[in-house]
XYZ file of C-alpha atoms in Angstrom:
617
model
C 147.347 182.026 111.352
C 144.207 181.718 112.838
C 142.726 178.155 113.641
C 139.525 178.863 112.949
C 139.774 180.964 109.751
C 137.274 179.384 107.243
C 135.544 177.542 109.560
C 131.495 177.733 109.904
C 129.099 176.181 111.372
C 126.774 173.429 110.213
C 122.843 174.667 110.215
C 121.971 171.261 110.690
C 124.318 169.757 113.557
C 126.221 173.011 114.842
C 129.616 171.188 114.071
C 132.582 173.400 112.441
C 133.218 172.806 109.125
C 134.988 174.494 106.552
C 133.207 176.576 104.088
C 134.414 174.921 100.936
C 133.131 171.629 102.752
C 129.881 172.364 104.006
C 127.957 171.051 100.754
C 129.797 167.922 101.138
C 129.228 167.568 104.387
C 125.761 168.168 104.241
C 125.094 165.727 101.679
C 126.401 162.858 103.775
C 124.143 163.446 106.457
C 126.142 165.349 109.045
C 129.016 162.285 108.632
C 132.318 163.258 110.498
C 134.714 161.165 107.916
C 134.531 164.413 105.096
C 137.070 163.360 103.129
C 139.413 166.291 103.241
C 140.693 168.176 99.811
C 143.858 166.396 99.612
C 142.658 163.412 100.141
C 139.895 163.559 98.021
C 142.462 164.780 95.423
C 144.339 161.683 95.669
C 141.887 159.857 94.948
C 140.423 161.865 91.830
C 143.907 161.418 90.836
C 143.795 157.903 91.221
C 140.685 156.989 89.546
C 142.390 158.920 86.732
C 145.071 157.264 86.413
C 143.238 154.269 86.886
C 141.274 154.986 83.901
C 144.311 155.203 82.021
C 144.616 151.456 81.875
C 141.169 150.084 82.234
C 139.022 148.994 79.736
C 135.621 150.930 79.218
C 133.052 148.483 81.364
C 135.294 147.737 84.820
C 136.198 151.394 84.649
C 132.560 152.159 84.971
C 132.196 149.119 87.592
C 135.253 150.982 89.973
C 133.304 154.320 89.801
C 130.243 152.787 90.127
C 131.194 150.929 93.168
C 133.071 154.217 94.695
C 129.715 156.707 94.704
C 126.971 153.794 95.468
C 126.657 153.423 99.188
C 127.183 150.353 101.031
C 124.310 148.472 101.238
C 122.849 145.038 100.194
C 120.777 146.225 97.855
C 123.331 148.309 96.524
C 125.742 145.215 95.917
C 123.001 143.139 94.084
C 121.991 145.603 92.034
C 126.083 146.280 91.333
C 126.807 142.198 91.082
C 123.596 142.411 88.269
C 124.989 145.003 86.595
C 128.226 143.563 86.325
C 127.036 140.186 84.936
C 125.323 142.325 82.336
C 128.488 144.025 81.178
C 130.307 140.979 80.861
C 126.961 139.002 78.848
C 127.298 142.409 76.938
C 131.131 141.674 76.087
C 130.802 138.327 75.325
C 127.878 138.564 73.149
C 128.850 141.617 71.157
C 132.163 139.861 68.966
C 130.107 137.631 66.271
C 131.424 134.133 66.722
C 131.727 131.831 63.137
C 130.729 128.522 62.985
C 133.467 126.417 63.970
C 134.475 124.482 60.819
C 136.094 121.065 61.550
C 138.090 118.403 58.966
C 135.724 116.278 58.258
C 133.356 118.893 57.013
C 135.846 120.349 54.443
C 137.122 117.031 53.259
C 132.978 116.353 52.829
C 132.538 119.622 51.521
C 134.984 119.242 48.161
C 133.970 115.602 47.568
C 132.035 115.136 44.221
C 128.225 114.654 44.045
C 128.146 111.125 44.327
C 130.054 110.906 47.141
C 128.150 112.997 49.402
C 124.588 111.778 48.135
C 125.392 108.159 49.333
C 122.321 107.001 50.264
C 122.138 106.530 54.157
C 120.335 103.612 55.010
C 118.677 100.120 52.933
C 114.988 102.033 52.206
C 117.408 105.071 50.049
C 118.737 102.149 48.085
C 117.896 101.873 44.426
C 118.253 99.171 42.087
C 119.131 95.898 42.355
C 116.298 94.438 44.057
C 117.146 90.368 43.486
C 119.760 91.785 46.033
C 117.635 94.178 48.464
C 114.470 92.723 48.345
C 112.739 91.508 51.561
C 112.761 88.111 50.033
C 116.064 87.570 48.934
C 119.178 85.624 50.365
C 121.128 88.340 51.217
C 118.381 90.137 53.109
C 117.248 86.906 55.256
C 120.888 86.549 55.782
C 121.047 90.526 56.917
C 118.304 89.342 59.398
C 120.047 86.960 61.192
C 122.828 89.602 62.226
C 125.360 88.828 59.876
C 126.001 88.629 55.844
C 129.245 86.307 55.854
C 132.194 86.862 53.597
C 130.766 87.752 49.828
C 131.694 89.487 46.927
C 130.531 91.994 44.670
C 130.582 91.513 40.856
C 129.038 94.222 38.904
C 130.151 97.296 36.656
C 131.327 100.684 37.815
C 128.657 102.758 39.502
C 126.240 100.250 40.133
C 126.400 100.134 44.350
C 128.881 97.910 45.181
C 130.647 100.170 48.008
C 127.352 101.489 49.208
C 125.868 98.546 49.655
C 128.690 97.568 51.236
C 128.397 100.229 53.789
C 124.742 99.996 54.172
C 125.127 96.382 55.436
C 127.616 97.342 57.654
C 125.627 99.344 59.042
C 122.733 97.373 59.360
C 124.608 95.280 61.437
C 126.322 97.467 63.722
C 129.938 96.137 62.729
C 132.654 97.813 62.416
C 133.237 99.072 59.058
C 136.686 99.224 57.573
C 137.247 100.180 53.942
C 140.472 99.280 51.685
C 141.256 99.370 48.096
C 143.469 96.955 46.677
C 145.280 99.590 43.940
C 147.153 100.871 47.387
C 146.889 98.679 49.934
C 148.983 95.187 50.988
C 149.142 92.680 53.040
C 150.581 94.976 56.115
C 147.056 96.826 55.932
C 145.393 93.391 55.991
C 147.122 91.825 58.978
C 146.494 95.605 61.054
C 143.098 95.713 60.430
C 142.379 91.708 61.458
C 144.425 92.232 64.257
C 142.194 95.506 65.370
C 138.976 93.541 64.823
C 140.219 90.509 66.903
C 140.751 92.778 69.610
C 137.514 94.562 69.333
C 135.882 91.201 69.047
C 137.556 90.062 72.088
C 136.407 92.866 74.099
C 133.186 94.404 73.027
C 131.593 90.998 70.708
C 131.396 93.902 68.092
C 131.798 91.847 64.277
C 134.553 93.690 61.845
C 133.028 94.314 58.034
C 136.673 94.533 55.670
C 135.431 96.315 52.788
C 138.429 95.785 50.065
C 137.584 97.249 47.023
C 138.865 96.267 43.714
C 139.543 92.661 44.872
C 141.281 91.515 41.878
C 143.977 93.735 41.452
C 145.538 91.271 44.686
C 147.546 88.392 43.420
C 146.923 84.897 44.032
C 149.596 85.178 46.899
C 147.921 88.288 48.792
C 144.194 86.817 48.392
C 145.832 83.534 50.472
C 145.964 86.288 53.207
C 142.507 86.239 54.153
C 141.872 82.257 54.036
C 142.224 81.780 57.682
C 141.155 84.680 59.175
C 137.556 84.092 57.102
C 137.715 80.650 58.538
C 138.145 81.804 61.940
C 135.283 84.371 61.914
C 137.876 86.978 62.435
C 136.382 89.383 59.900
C 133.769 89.237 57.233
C 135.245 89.792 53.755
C 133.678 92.037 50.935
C 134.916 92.544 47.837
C 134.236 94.501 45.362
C 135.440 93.710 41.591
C 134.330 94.741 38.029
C 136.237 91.657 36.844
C 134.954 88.238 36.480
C 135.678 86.483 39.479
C 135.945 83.207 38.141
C 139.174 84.219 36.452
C 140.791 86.545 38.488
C 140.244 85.576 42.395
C 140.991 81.913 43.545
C 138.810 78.997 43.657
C 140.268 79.050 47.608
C 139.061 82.446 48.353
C 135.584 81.804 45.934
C 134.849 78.831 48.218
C 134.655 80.744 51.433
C 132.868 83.526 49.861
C 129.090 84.278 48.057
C 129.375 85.738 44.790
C 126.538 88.638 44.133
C 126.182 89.701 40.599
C 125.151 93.534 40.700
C 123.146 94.115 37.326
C 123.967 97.766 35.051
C 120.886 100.242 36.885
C 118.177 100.815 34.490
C 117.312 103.822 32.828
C 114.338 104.072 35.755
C 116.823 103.575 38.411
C 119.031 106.124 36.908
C 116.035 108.603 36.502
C 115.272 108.282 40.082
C 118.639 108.721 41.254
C 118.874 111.866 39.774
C 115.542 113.317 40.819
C 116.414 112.188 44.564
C 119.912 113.818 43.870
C 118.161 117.097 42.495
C 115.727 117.454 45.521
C 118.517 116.707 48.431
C 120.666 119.489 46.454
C 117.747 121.941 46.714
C 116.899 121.530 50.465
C 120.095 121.803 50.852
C 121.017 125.324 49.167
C 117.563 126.360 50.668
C 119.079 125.474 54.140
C 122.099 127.702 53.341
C 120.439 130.387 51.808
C 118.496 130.964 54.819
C 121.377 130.436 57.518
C 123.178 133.211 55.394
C 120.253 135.296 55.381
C 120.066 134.654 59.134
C 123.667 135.462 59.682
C 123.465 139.019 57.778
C 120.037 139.714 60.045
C 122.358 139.267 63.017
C 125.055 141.139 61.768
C 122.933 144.216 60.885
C 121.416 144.232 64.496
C 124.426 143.762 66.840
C 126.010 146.273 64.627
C 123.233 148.526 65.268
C 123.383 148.497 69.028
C 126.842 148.614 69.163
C 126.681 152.135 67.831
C 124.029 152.491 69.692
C 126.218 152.307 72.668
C 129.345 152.435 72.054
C 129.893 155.398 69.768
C 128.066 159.237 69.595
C 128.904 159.138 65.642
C 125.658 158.918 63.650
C 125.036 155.758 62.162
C 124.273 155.480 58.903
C 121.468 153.043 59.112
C 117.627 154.142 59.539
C 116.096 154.678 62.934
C 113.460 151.936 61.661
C 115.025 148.985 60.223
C 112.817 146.318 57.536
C 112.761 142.797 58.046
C 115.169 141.754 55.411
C 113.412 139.413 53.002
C 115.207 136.466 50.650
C 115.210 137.989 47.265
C 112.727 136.164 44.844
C 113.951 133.772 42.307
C 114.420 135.314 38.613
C 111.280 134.270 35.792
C 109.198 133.445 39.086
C 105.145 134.531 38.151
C 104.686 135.213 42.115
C 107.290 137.471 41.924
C 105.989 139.422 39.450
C 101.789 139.562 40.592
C 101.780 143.622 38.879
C 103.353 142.559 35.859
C 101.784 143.123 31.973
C 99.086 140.716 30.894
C 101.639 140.515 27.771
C 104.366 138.909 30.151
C 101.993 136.850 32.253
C 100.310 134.932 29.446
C 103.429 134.126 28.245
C 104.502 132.705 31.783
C 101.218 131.184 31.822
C 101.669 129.424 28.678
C 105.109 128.311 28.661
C 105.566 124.248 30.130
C 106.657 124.494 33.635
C 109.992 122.775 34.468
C 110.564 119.759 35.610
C 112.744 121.233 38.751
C 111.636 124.881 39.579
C 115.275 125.447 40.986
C 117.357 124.792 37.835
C 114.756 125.275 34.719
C 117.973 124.466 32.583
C 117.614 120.505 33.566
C 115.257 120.060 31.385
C 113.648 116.738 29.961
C 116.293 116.607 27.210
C 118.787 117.074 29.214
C 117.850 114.661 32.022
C 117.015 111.777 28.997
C 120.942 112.826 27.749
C 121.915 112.333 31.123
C 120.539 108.958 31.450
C 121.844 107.781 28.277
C 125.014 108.951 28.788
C 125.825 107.274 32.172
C 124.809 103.668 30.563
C 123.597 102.808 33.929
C 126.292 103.954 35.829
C 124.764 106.074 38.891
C 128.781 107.372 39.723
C 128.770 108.902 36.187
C 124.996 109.811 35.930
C 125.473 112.009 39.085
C 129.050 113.912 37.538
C 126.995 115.077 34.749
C 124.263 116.199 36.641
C 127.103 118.073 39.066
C 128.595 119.645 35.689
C 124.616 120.917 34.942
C 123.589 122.156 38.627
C 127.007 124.370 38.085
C 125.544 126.146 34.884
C 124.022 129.395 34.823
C 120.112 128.817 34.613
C 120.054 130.681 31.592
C 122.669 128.171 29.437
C 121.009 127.295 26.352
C 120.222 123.881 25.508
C 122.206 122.768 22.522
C 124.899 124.054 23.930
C 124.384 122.019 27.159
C 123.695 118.888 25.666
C 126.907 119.391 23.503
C 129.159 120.071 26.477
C 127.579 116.925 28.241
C 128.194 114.706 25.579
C 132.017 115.953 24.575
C 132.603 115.434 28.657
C 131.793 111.259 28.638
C 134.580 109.091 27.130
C 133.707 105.187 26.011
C 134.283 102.919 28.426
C 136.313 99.905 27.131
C 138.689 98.154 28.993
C 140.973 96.158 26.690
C 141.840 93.537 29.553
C 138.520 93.661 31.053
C 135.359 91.871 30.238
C 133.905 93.987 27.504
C 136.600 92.913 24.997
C 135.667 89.659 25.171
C 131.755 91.071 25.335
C 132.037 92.927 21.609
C 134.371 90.171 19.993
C 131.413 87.595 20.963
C 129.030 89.412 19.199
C 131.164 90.776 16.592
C 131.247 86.549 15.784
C 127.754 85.657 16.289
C 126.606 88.595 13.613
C 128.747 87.426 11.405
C 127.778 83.922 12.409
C 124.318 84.686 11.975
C 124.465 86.701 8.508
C 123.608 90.062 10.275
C 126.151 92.288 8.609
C 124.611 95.410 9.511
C 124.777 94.543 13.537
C 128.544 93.267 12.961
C 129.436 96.244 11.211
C 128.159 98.251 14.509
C 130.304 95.958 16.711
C 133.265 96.834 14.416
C 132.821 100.221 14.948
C 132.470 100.492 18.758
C 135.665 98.332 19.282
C 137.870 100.320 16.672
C 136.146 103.882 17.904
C 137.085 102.520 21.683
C 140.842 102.055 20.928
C 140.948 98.325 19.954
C 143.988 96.783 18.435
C 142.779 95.977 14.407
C 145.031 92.993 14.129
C 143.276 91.139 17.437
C 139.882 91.754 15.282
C 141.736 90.445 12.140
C 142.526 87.304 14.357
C 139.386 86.390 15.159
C 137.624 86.734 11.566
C 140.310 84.449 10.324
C 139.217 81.656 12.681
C 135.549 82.893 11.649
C 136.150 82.257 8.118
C 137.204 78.781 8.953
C 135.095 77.795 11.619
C 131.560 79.208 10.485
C 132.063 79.711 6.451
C 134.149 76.882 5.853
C 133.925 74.222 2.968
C 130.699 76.756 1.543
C 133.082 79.232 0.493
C 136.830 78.706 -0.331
C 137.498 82.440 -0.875
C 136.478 83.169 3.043
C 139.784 82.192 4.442
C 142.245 83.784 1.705
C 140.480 87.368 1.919
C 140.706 86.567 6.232
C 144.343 86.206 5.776
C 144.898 89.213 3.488
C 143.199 91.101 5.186
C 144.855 90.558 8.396
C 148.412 91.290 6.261
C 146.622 94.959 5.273
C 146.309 95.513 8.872
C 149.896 95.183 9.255
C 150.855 97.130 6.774
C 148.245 99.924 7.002
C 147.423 100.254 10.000
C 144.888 102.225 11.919
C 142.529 104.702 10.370
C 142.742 103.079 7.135
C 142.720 99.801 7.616
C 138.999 99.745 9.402
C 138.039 100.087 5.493
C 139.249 96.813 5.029
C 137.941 95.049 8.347
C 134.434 96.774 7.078
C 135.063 95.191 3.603
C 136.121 91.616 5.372
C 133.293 91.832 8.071
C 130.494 92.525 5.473
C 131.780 89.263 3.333
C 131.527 87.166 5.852
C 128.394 88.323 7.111
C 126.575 87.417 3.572
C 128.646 84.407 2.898
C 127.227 80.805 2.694
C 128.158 79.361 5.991
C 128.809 75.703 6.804
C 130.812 74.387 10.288
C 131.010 70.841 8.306
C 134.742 70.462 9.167
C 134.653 72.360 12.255
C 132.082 69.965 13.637
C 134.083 67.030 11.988
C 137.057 67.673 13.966
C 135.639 68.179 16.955
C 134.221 64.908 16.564
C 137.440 63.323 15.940
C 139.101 64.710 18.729
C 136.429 63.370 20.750
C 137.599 60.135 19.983
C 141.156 60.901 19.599
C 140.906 61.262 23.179
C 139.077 57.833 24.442
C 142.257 56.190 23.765
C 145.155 57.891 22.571
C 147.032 54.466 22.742
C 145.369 53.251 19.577
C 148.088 51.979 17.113
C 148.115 53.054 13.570
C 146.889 50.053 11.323
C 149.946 48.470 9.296
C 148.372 49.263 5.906
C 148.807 52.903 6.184
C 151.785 52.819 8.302
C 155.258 54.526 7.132
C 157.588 51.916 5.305
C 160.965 53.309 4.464
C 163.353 50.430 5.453
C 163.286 47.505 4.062
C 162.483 46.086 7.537
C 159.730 48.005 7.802
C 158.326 46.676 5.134
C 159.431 43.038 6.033
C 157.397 44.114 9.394
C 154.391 44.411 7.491
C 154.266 47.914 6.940
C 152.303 49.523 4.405
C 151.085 45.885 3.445
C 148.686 45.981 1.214
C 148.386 49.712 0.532
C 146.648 51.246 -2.487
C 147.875 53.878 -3.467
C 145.001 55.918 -5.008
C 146.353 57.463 -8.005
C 147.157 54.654 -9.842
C 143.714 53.512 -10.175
C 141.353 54.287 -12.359
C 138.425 53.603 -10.341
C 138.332 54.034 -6.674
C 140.072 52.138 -3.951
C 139.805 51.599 0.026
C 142.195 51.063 2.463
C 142.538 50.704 6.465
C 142.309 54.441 7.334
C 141.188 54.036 10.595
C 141.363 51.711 13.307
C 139.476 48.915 13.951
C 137.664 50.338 16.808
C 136.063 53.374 14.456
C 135.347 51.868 11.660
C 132.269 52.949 10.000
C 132.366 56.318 11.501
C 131.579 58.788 9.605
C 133.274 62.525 11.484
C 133.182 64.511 8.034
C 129.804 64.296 6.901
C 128.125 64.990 3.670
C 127.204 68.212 2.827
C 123.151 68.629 3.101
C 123.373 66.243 6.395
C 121.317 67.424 8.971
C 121.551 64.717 11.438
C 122.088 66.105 14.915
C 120.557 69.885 13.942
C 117.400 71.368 15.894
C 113.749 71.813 14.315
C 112.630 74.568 16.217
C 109.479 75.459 14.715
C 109.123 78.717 16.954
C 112.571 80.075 16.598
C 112.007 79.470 12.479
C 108.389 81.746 12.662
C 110.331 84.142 14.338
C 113.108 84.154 11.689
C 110.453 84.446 9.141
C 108.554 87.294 11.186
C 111.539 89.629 12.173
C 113.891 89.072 9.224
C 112.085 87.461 6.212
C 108.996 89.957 6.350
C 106.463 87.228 7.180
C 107.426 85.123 4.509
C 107.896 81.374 4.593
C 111.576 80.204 4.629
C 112.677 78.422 1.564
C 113.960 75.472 2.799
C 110.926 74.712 4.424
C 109.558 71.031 4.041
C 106.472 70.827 1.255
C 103.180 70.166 2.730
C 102.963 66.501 0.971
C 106.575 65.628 2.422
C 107.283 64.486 5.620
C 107.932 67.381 8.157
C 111.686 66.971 10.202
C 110.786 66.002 13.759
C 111.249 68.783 16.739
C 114.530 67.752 18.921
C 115.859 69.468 21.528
């Protein structure tokens, strides 16, 4: 075959090329490395295959970089290019928030748990505690608070405060509860703080809560390790300390009485809880709104680019607006005159958010948490969940049906009620002991530990002015055990309401305890022969019962040695009318006579020609 078959010659540099190459070579200029057909086909065939198994964007970056010359320029324009693709790929998948641990555990905990307040100024109530004048605040200013402990009812700050001091004085805070906890938690967390104290001077804070659930034998624990400065101790009990922590631990601690929160405090709580809630949903409303904006666009452009199917969005998207909230006047500017008067007219609520919490309901709210902030905050939880169109009756009924009474059995409210179950009756007020009857049965009491205590009432406060007290106590008691519970409240009502209008006199309950006062000056006293047991006959050659009278078989009366020598002539069981030893208060009477006797003068007041009794204190 001919050699230079095919062959022609360039019109630009004379050189023989082949036809089918003469574009090619023409378009580099004249260059004398043409790549020839098969090896130009080798490489097609390459960047074929190549494509086979190479994503979209460093496909495009191998072409790219096979047709652009070599140049500088060329590479810095191909390096920029490149950077973009990869910002494109790493922008385009839509990353989530990471979640971590923490936030779900805070995210399920109730109401009151994650509305803690954060710092001193968010505290509310007690202010004999926070004030900038009291002790524990001048002791807060010195760096440290000391070992103390917390008496006060449920839901009234104890663990907050806690943690607020804590805080205040950059210590470490730890936080037990003595329902799970022993003395192997005690001994690792002092050990941990004497470490920490060692090496940073940082002070540990042991928060234990619930203090007197430890016995006598696990509060000795903390003795020396208080006494060493080790940690500082606060705990945290319902109970009264006096009776269930040791006079040990008391001695090296503060006790802080933390009063019930007023129905002001409570109020407040609640409005700071409603406004923190509403932020809050406000905040998340508009991140979500946010999000879905982002989402819509980054979809958009990726089928912009990445697809030649026709997207079902417009070409000219609308800024996406939060809808408007429902019964809102501003939503509504085009609405009837009909509608708008009515809007105009009706009361606006007390929280725009949630027109369900309404003035009732907040006043139920308060009465129903009796001061605790724990419970005040559940109920408002249970009405932030309802639909903003529950009705109110049937709010208020769901609220109340949701609170049981609290009544501890072992606990100081027991004792609380039974006290004044006693003094009303004491104090002839038989519709107030009546009520105290009722809350103690209603709470789950035991009727027989009631019984109990009105027969020691009928003795000790109705006494010698009526006889029939005491049987009808004891009766009454034996009804309980036979009846029992419902019934038998009918007959504590029936007992309760006698005593309460009986005559009352403590004559022989004030005798004995006269007696026994001087029973107890000497308790080596002998008897005096004349009243002294005789029933040998060398008893009685002893001397004993010498001289004895023996009352019946006179017809007038008689006197003997009764007592000894050394009381003679006192008189512990005094006559009836006596009123040596009782208070004139002329105040407290005009009050009586005010409040109970409607402004009348009490009839056993002194006549204006007699002598008036003498004010004593």
């Amino acid at each position: 075959m001919n050699a230079d078959k095919g062959l022609t010659g360039s019109p630009v540099c004379s050189k023989s090329v082949n036809e089918k190459d003469i574009n090619r070579h023409l378009d580099n200029n004249c260059a004398d490395d043409v790549p020839t057909p098969s090896t130009q086909k080798g490489k097609m065939s390459q960047a074929s295959l190549t494509s086979l198994f190479t994503p979209f964007g460093k496909a495009a970056q191998s072409s790219s970089s096979y047709t652009q010359p070599s140049s500088s320029r060329s590479g810095h324009t191909r390096k920029r290019s490149e950077a973009e693709d990869l910002s494109a790929a790493d922008v385009t998948p839509l990353k989530r928030p990471r979640i971590t641990a923490s936030s779900r555990l805070q995210s399920v905990a109730p109401l009151a748990e994650r509305l803690r307040p954060q710092s001193l100024e968010e505290f509310v109530g007690q202010p004999h505690l926070t004030g900038s004048n009291s002790l524990l605040m001048r002791q807060l200013e010195r760096g440290a608070t000391g070992s103390i402990i917390f008496w006060g009812p449920p839901g009234c700050g104890k663990t907050t405060l806690a943690r607020l001091l804590a805080k205040r004085t950059n210590a470490v805070f730890k936080e037990l509860s003595a329902t799970d906890s022993g003395i192997a938690d005690v001994r690792a967390v002092v050990e941990e703080a004497k470490n920490l104290l060692a090496l940073t001077g940082r002070r540990t804070v042991l928060f234990l809560d619930e203090v007197h659930r430890f016995n006598k034998a696990q509060q000795d624990i903390f003795l020396p390790f208080i006494e060493q400065g080790y940690i500082q101790l606060i705990g945290a009990t319902t109970e009264n300390p006096s009776f269930r922590l040791t006079s040990a631990l008391l001695s090296r601690c503060r006790v802080f009485v933390l009063e019930r929160l007023t129905d002001d405090d409570i109020r407040l709580i609640i409005s700071q809880a409603v406004e923190r809630v509403s932020q809050i949903e406000s905040a998340q409303t508009a991140s979500a709104a946010g999000s879905q904006q982002r989402t819509a666009d980054e979809a958009h452009v990726i089928d912009d680019g990445a697809s030649d199917v026709a997207s079902s969005q417009p070409d000219i998207e609308e800024p996406l607006s939060p809808p408007s909230p429902p019964f809102s006047q501003s939503a509504q500017p085009d609405a009837g005159s009909s509608t708008a008067q009515t809007t105009s007219q009706s009361p606006s609520p007390l929280f725009p958010a949630y027109p369900h919490l309404t003035p009732k309901v907040l006043s139920t709210i308060v009465s129903l948490s009796t001061g605790d902030a724990r419970t005040a905050l559940s109920l408002l939880e249970l009405v932030l969940s309802a639909p903003p169109i529950s009705e109110e009756g049937a709010l208020l009924g769901a609220l109340r049906r949701s609170v049981s009474t609290a009544y501890d059995r072992s606990g100081d409210a027991r004792y609380d009620m039974i006290s004044a179950l006693h003094k009303s009756v004491r104090g002839s007020q038989g519709s107030a002991a009546l009520y105290w009857l009722a809350r103690m049965l209603s709470a789950g009491e035991d009727p027989l530990y009631i019984a109990r205590r009105m027969v020691v009432c009928a003795s000790e406060d109705i006494g010698l002015a009526d006889n029939h007290a005491l049987p009808l106590a004891v009766t009454t008691y034996q009804a309980c055990q036979i009846i029992g519970m419902p019934e038998c409240r009918i007959n504590l009502a029936h007992l309760v309401s006698y005593l309460s209008e009986a005559p009352k006199s403590t004559r022989s309950y004030e005798g004995y305890n006269r007696a026994e006062e001087a029973a107890k000056l000497d308790p080596s006293i002998p008897v005096p022969l004349m009243v002294r047991n005789a029933p040998t006959g060398l008893m009685k050659d002893l001397g004993y019962a010498r001289g004895y009278k023996y009352n019946p078989e006179y017809a007038h009366p008689v006197t003997n040695d009764y007592l000894p020598i050394q009381f003679r002539g006192d008189e512990f069981l005094r006559k009836e009318g006596d009123k040596r030893d009782k208070v004139w208060d002329e105040d407290a009477l005009r009050q009586w006579e005010f409040e109970e006797n409607g402004g009348r003068p009490w009839s056993g007041r002194p006549s204006e020609s007699g002598d008036a009794p003498s004010k004593s204190s």
